[in-house]
Coordinates of C-alpha atoms in Angstrom, one line a residue:
M1 CA 98.7 73.7 75.7
T2 CA 99.8 74.9 72.0
D3 CA 96.5 73.7 70.6
L4 CA 94.7 75.9 72.9
W5 CA 96.5 79.2 71.3
T6 CA 95.6 78.4 67.4
P7 CA 93.4 80.1 65.4
E8 CA 91.1 77.2 64.9
A9 CA 90.7 77.2 68.8
R10 CA 90.2 80.6 69.5
F11 CA 87.8 80.9 66.8
R12 CA 85.8 77.4 67.8
I13 CA 85.4 79.6 71.2
W14 CA 84.2 82.3 70.1
F15 CA 81.6 80.5 68.1
E16 CA 80.3 78.4 71.1
I17 CA 79.9 82.0 73.0
E18 CA 77.7 83.3 70.1
A19 CA 75.7 80.5 69.6
H20 CA 75.0 80.2 73.4
A21 CA 74.3 83.8 73.6
T22 CA 71.8 83.5 70.6
D23 CA 70.2 80.3 72.6
A24 CA 69.6 82.5 75.8
L25 CA 68.1 85.3 73.4
A26 CA 66.1 82.6 71.9
D27 CA 64.8 81.7 75.2
L28 CA 64.0 84.9 76.0
G29 CA 62.0 85.8 72.8
V30 CA 64.6 88.4 71.3
V31 CA 65.4 86.1 68.1
P32 CA 63.8 83.1 66.8
R33 CA 64.4 79.7 68.1
E34 CA 65.2 78.9 64.5
A35 CA 68.0 80.9 64.4
A36 CA 69.7 79.6 67.2
Q37 CA 68.9 76.3 66.3
A38 CA 70.3 76.9 62.5
L39 CA 73.6 77.9 64.2
W40 CA 74.3 74.4 65.9
D41 CA 72.8 72.6 63.0
W42 CA 75.5 73.9 60.7
W43 CA 78.3 73.4 63.7
N44 CA 77.4 70.2 64.1
T45 CA 76.7 69.1 60.7
A46 CA 80.2 70.5 60.3
R47 CA 81.6 68.6 62.8
A48 CA 80.1 65.4 61.7
A49 CA 81.9 65.3 58.7
S50 CA 85.1 66.6 59.9
P51 CA 87.8 63.6 60.5
D52 CA 88.9 65.0 63.8
G53 CA 85.1 65.5 64.9
E54 CA 86.1 69.4 65.2
A55 CA 84.4 72.0 63.1
P56 CA 86.4 72.9 60.2
I57 CA 87.4 76.9 61.1
D58 CA 88.8 78.3 57.8
V59 CA 91.2 80.6 59.0
A60 CA 92.4 82.2 55.9
A61 CA 88.7 82.7 54.7
I62 CA 88.5 85.0 58.1
D63 CA 92.0 86.5 57.7
A64 CA 90.7 88.0 54.0
I65 CA 87.7 89.1 55.1
E66 CA 89.3 90.9 58.1
A67 CA 92.0 92.4 55.3
V68 CA 89.0 94.2 54.3
T69 CA 87.2 94.8 57.4
K70 CA 90.3 95.9 59.7
H71 CA 88.2 93.9 62.7
D72 CA 88.6 90.2 64.0
V73 CA 85.3 89.8 65.3
I74 CA 83.2 91.4 62.5
A75 CA 85.5 88.9 60.2
F76 CA 84.7 86.1 62.3
L77 CA 80.8 86.8 62.1
T78 CA 80.6 87.9 58.3
W79 CA 82.5 84.2 57.9
V80 CA 80.0 82.4 60.0
S81 CA 76.9 84.3 58.1
E82 CA 78.4 82.7 54.8
Q83 CA 78.2 79.6 56.3
V84 CA 74.6 79.5 58.0
G85 CA 72.8 81.4 55.8
P86 CA 70.2 84.1 56.1
Q87 CA 69.3 82.6 59.9
A88 CA 72.6 84.2 60.9
R89 CA 71.5 87.9 60.9
Y90 CA 70.3 87.2 64.7
L91 CA 74.3 86.3 65.8
H92 CA 75.8 88.8 68.0
Q93 CA 72.5 90.5 69.2
G94 CA 73.1 93.3 71.7
M95 CA 76.6 92.3 72.2
T96 CA 80.0 94.0 71.5
S97 CA 83.3 92.6 70.6
S98 CA 84.8 92.4 74.0
D99 CA 82.1 90.4 75.1
V100 CA 83.4 87.5 72.8
L101 CA 86.9 88.7 73.1
D102 CA 87.1 88.8 76.9
T103 CA 85.0 85.7 77.7
C104 CA 86.8 83.8 75.4
L105 CA 90.4 84.6 76.8
A106 CA 88.9 83.5 80.1
V107 CA 87.9 80.3 78.8
Q108 CA 91.7 80.0 77.3
L109 CA 93.4 81.1 80.5
A110 CA 91.3 78.9 82.6
R111 CA 91.8 75.5 80.5
A112 CA 95.8 76.6 80.5
A113 CA 95.2 76.4 84.5
D114 CA 94.0 73.0 84.3
L115 CA 96.8 71.9 82.3
L116 CA 99.5 74.0 84.4
I117 CA 97.7 72.3 87.5
A118 CA 98.3 68.9 86.2
D119 CA 101.5 69.8 85.3
L120 CA 102.0 71.0 89.1
D121 CA 100.5 67.5 90.3
A122 CA 103.2 65.6 88.6
L123 CA 106.2 67.8 89.3
L124 CA 105.1 67.3 93.5
A125 CA 104.7 63.4 92.6
A126 CA 108.5 63.3 91.3
I127 CA 109.4 65.5 94.3
K128 CA 107.8 63.5 97.0
T129 CA 109.2 60.0 95.2
R130 CA 112.6 61.3 95.8
A131 CA 112.2 63.5 99.0
L132 CA 110.9 60.2 101.0
E133 CA 113.8 58.1 99.2
H134 CA 116.2 60.5 100.7
K135 CA 114.6 61.5 104.2
L136 CA 117.6 60.8 106.0
T137 CA 120.5 61.0 103.3
P138 CA 122.6 63.5 105.2
T139 CA 124.2 66.4 103.7
I140 CA 125.5 69.3 104.6
G141 CA 123.2 72.6 104.5
R142 CA 124.5 75.8 103.7
S143 CA 124.1 79.7 104.2
H144 CA 125.5 82.3 101.8
G145 CA 127.2 79.1 100.1
I146 CA 129.1 78.4 103.1
H147 CA 128.9 75.2 105.1
A148 CA 126.3 75.7 107.9
E149 CA 124.8 72.6 109.6
P150 CA 123.6 69.3 108.7
V151 CA 120.4 68.7 106.7
T152 CA 119.1 66.1 104.8
F153 CA 118.7 66.0 101.1
G154 CA 115.3 64.6 101.8
L155 CA 114.8 68.2 103.6
K156 CA 115.8 69.8 100.6
L157 CA 113.3 68.0 98.4
A158 CA 110.4 68.4 101.0
Q159 CA 111.2 72.5 101.0
A160 CA 110.6 72.3 97.5
Y161 CA 107.7 70.3 97.7
A162 CA 105.9 72.7 100.0
E163 CA 107.0 75.8 97.9
F164 CA 105.3 74.1 94.9
A165 CA 102.4 72.9 97.0
R166 CA 101.5 76.6 97.5
N167 CA 102.3 77.5 93.8
R168 CA 99.4 75.0 93.1
E169 CA 97.2 76.4 95.4
R170 CA 97.9 80.2 94.2
L171 CA 97.0 78.7 90.6
V172 CA 93.9 77.3 91.7
A173 CA 92.8 80.7 93.1
A174 CA 94.3 82.7 89.8
R175 CA 92.2 80.3 87.7
A176 CA 88.7 80.9 90.0
D177 CA 89.5 84.9 89.6
I178 CA 90.1 84.5 85.8
A179 CA 87.3 82.5 84.7
T180 CA 84.7 85.0 84.4
C181 CA 81.9 85.5 81.6
A182 CA 81.7 89.0 80.5
I183 CA 78.1 89.6 78.2
S184 CA 77.3 92.7 78.9
G185 CA 77.4 94.8 75.7
A186 CA 78.7 98.5 75.0
V187 CA 80.0 100.0 78.1
G188 CA 78.8 97.1 80.3
T189 CA 75.2 98.5 80.7
F190 CA 73.5 95.3 79.4
A191 CA 71.3 98.4 77.6
N192 CA 70.8 96.0 74.4
I193 CA 71.2 92.5 76.1
D194 CA 69.4 90.9 79.3
P195 CA 71.8 89.8 81.7
A196 CA 70.3 86.3 81.8
V197 CA 72.1 85.9 78.7
E198 CA 75.6 86.6 80.5
A199 CA 74.2 84.3 82.8
H200 CA 73.5 81.5 80.5
V201 CA 76.9 81.4 78.4
A202 CA 78.8 81.4 82.0
A203 CA 77.1 78.2 82.4
K204 CA 77.8 76.9 79.6
M205 CA 81.1 77.9 79.2
G206 CA 82.2 77.2 82.7
L207 CA 82.8 80.1 84.1
S208 CA 81.4 82.8 86.5
V209 CA 79.9 86.0 86.1
E210 CA 81.8 89.2 86.0
P211 CA 79.6 91.5 88.6
V212 CA 80.7 94.9 86.4
S213 CA 82.7 94.8 83.2
T214 CA 82.6 98.2 82.1
Q215 CA 82.6 96.4 78.8
V216 CA 85.7 95.2 79.5
I217 CA 86.4 92.0 82.1
P218 CA 88.5 94.1 84.9
R219 CA 92.3 93.4 84.0
D220 CA 93.5 93.2 87.9
R221 CA 92.1 89.2 87.4
H222 CA 94.8 88.9 84.4
A223 CA 97.5 91.0 86.4
M224 CA 97.1 88.5 89.3
F225 CA 96.9 85.5 86.9
F226 CA 100.4 86.0 85.3
A227 CA 101.8 87.2 88.6
T228 CA 100.8 83.7 89.8
L229 CA 102.6 82.2 86.5
G230 CA 105.7 84.3 87.7
V231 CA 105.9 82.9 91.3
I232 CA 105.7 79.4 90.1
A233 CA 108.3 80.5 87.2
S234 CA 110.6 81.8 90.6
S235 CA 109.9 78.7 92.2
I236 CA 111.1 76.6 89.0
E237 CA 114.6 78.6 89.0
R238 CA 114.9 78.1 92.8
L239 CA 114.9 74.5 92.5
A240 CA 116.8 74.5 89.3
T241 CA 119.8 76.7 90.8
E242 CA 119.9 74.3 93.7
V243 CA 120.4 71.6 91.1
R244 CA 123.1 73.4 89.3
H245 CA 125.1 74.4 92.4
L246 CA 125.1 70.6 93.6
Q247 CA 126.3 69.8 90.1
R248 CA 129.7 71.7 90.5
T249 CA 132.7 69.7 90.2
E250 CA 133.9 71.2 93.4
V251 CA 130.3 69.9 95.0
L252 CA 129.2 67.0 92.8
E253 CA 126.3 66.0 95.3
A254 CA 123.8 65.5 92.8
E255 CA 123.8 65.9 89.1
E256 CA 121.2 65.6 86.2
Y257 CA 120.8 62.5 84.2
F258 CA 123.5 62.3 81.5
S259 CA 122.3 59.8 79.2
P260 CA 124.1 57.2 76.8
G261 CA 125.4 59.0 73.6
Q262 CA 125.2 62.6 75.1
K263 CA 128.3 65.0 74.9
G264 CA 128.4 68.0 77.4
S265 CA 130.6 70.0 75.5
S266 CA 132.0 70.5 71.5
A267 CA 135.7 70.9 72.6
M268 CA 135.8 68.8 76.1
P269 CA 134.7 65.1 75.9
H270 CA 134.8 64.9 79.7
K271 CA 131.9 67.7 80.3
R272 CA 129.1 66.9 82.2
N273 CA 127.2 70.5 82.0
P274 CA 123.5 71.3 83.8
V275 CA 122.1 72.3 80.6
L276 CA 118.1 71.5 81.7
T277 CA 118.6 73.3 84.8
E278 CA 120.3 76.2 83.1
N279 CA 117.5 76.0 80.4
L280 CA 115.1 76.5 83.0
T281 CA 116.4 79.4 84.7
G282 CA 116.2 80.9 81.2
L283 CA 112.5 80.1 80.8
A284 CA 112.0 81.5 84.3
R285 CA 113.2 84.9 83.4
M286 CA 110.8 84.5 80.0
V287 CA 107.5 84.0 82.3
R288 CA 108.4 86.6 84.8
G289 CA 109.0 89.2 81.7
Y290 CA 105.3 88.8 81.1
V291 CA 104.1 89.7 84.6
T292 CA 104.8 93.8 84.4
P293 CA 103.0 93.9 80.8
A294 CA 99.8 92.3 82.7
L295 CA 100.2 95.0 85.4
E296 CA 100.3 97.8 83.2
N297 CA 97.3 96.3 81.5
V298 CA 95.0 97.2 84.4
A299 CA 95.1 100.8 83.8
L300 CA 92.7 101.3 80.7
W301 CA 91.0 104.5 79.8
H302 CA 87.3 104.9 80.9
E303 CA 85.2 102.0 80.2
R304 CA 87.3 100.1 77.8
D305 CA 90.5 100.8 75.2
I306 CA 92.5 97.9 73.2
S307 CA 96.0 98.8 74.5
H308 CA 95.5 95.4 76.4
S309 CA 94.5 93.3 73.4
S310 CA 98.4 92.9 71.8
V311 CA 99.9 92.7 75.2
E312 CA 97.4 89.7 75.7
R313 CA 98.0 88.4 72.3
Y314 CA 101.5 87.9 73.1
I315 CA 101.9 86.8 76.6
G316 CA 98.8 84.6 76.7
P317 CA 99.9 81.9 74.6
D318 CA 103.8 82.5 75.5
A319 CA 103.7 82.4 79.3
T320 CA 101.4 79.4 79.5
I321 CA 103.3 77.5 76.7
T322 CA 106.9 78.5 78.2
L323 CA 105.7 77.5 81.7
D324 CA 104.0 74.1 80.8
F325 CA 106.9 73.2 79.1
A326 CA 109.2 74.3 81.9
L327 CA 107.5 72.3 84.5
A328 CA 107.5 69.2 82.3
R329 CA 111.0 69.7 82.2
L330 CA 112.1 70.0 85.8
T331 CA 109.7 67.1 86.6
G332 CA 112.1 64.8 84.4
V333 CA 115.0 66.4 86.1
I334 CA 113.8 65.5 89.7
E335 CA 112.8 61.6 88.2
K336 CA 115.9 61.0 86.8
L337 CA 118.3 63.1 89.1
V338 CA 121.4 61.3 89.8
V339 CA 121.8 61.6 93.9
Y340 CA 125.4 60.6 95.4
P341 CA 125.0 60.1 99.0
V342 CA 128.7 59.3 99.6
R343 CA 130.0 62.4 98.5
M344 CA 127.3 64.1 100.4
Q345 CA 129.1 62.4 103.7
K346 CA 132.5 63.5 102.1
N347 CA 131.6 67.2 101.8
L348 CA 130.0 66.9 105.3
D349 CA 133.1 65.8 107.0
R350 CA 135.6 68.0 104.7
M351 CA 135.8 70.8 107.3
G352 CA 136.9 68.8 110.2
G353 CA 133.7 69.0 112.0
L354 CA 132.9 72.4 111.9
V355 CA 129.3 71.9 111.3
H356 CA 129.1 70.8 115.4
S357 CA 130.5 74.4 116.3
Q358 CA 126.7 75.4 117.5
R359 CA 126.3 72.6 119.9
V360 CA 129.5 72.9 121.6
L361 CA 128.7 76.7 122.0
L362 CA 125.5 75.6 123.4
A363 CA 126.8 73.4 125.9
L364 CA 129.5 75.6 127.2
T365 CA 126.6 78.4 127.9
Q366 CA 124.7 75.8 129.8
A367 CA 127.5 74.3 131.6
G368 CA 127.8 78.0 132.9
V369 CA 130.3 79.8 130.6
S370 CA 129.2 83.5 129.3
R371 CA 128.1 83.6 125.6
E372 CA 131.1 85.7 124.6
D373 CA 133.3 83.6 126.3
S374 CA 131.8 80.5 124.8
Y375 CA 131.9 82.0 121.5
R376 CA 135.5 82.9 121.9
L377 CA 136.5 79.6 122.7
V378 CA 134.4 77.4 119.8
Q379 CA 135.6 80.2 117.5
R380 CA 139.3 80.1 118.1
N381 CA 139.6 76.6 117.6
A382 CA 137.1 76.8 114.9
M383 CA 139.4 79.3 112.7
K384 CA 142.3 76.7 113.2
V385 CA 140.4 74.2 111.0
W386 CA 139.0 76.6 108.9
E387 CA 142.6 77.7 107.9
S388 CA 143.9 74.0 107.4
D389 CA 141.6 73.5 104.8
G390 CA 139.8 70.8 107.1
E391 CA 143.1 68.8 108.0
L392 CA 142.9 69.6 111.5
S393 CA 139.8 68.2 113.8
L394 CA 137.5 70.8 115.7
L395 CA 136.8 67.7 117.8
E396 CA 140.7 67.2 118.7
L397 CA 141.3 70.6 119.1
L398 CA 138.3 71.3 121.5
K399 CA 139.6 68.2 123.6
A400 CA 143.2 69.6 123.8
D401 CA 142.0 73.1 125.2
P402 CA 142.0 73.3 128.5
E403 CA 139.5 76.1 128.9
V404 CA 137.2 73.8 127.0
T405 CA 137.6 70.7 129.1
A406 CA 137.8 72.8 132.1
A407 CA 133.7 73.5 131.4
L408 CA 132.7 70.3 129.8
P409 CA 134.2 66.5 130.3
V410 CA 135.8 65.2 126.6
E411 CA 133.0 62.8 126.6
E412 CA 130.3 65.4 126.7
I413 CA 132.2 66.9 124.2
E414 CA 132.2 64.0 121.9
A415 CA 128.9 63.7 122.3
K416 CA 128.0 67.1 120.6
F417 CA 129.7 65.8 117.5
D418 CA 126.7 62.9 116.8
L419 CA 125.4 63.6 113.3
G420 CA 122.0 61.9 114.1
Y421 CA 121.2 64.5 116.9
H422 CA 120.4 67.0 113.7
F423 CA 117.7 64.9 112.8
K424 CA 115.7 64.0 115.3
H425 CA 112.8 66.4 114.2
V426 CA 112.9 65.2 110.1
D427 CA 109.7 63.2 110.8
T428 CA 108.0 66.2 112.3
I429 CA 108.9 68.1 109.3
F430 CA 107.9 65.2 106.5
A431 CA 104.7 65.2 108.7
R432 CA 103.7 68.7 108.5
V433 CA 104.7 68.8 104.8
F434 CA 103.4 65.5 103.2
G435 CA 100.8 64.3 106.3
T436 CA 103.3 61.3 106.6
T437 CA 106.5 60.6 107.8
G438 CA 107.2 58.0 104.9

């Protein structure tokens, strides 16, 4: 991902755009065929002579020219002309700088999206593996951070899988939206360049044609792209935060892998801290921070201004590189996540069976007790368990409550404390998420 944003990579994309445009102009008879061929001859010769097979770009020389011209595209064109010779005078015919800059950025963001989609695929595979592993591992579900009802750890991961699968779909759509080419000349009217040139360059660069570019590609496309990255970052933080909570000493149902020789604290040798997921939380904040500038870039003056340019030179590489790193890190966290089923069961049992209160409530209503009275009967016993910090048993208290047993036989009350009851539809949920029950 980092290589995609180097000056060398950017200038190589610029050259391809210019050379493909010159090819199309030659096909139209606007410039000599030899001019287009001269560009490719130099390019291919330079690549053949390079150890890495890439045409060498003298960034320092281009920067030196720009120090005088104060214009990056002109500096690049001047440098290319120095390499190619007289035939380079036909370069950039009828084009404007935005044709090169915006089309290049579209190429970079599309290629960045491809890398991020691959990252998401790796993350999805890791989550699915662990979800299937723990499909029926009982654990407590929490609302407001408080014990609610039983779930499975596999269901927690299935939720994350579904969320990241949606993110993948969003990113695929955002990639299609951003991958557009604009070679329309000054103010986007094609007055000095034929639309066929744009179509040719788009095909060669793997882009679609921008219907109306006004000289720049409309920035609503970029805003949606970076907003999508922000949503993905928020999903990363959601899963990272879940791990952080589960790793708390009082919970300790799962934790990040702690490698041999790893140290958690400079002061306290016992510490095993959730440093990776805390890091992911911070990285998510950074990626989301790039969304607002992208949204503010949408409102440009008339057919173009360059208020967006400085912003995009920051957020393009920063957002994609940061998210690339974060997705890879989260994948590693999930692959190596240490899960403690015994502790999960212990936490489930910690509050004396309170997690089964709803089943008793419903049974009482079905037995003819009003909902208000049913709630009162269950709650008055549940509060005794709560206040005893789980030392008392909700089941035993209910069995000893004459108002409850008047409506429900003891054996029916006991049946409402069956943990497996809560998991009867896990296969259905897994089939919805993964297309299989595993």
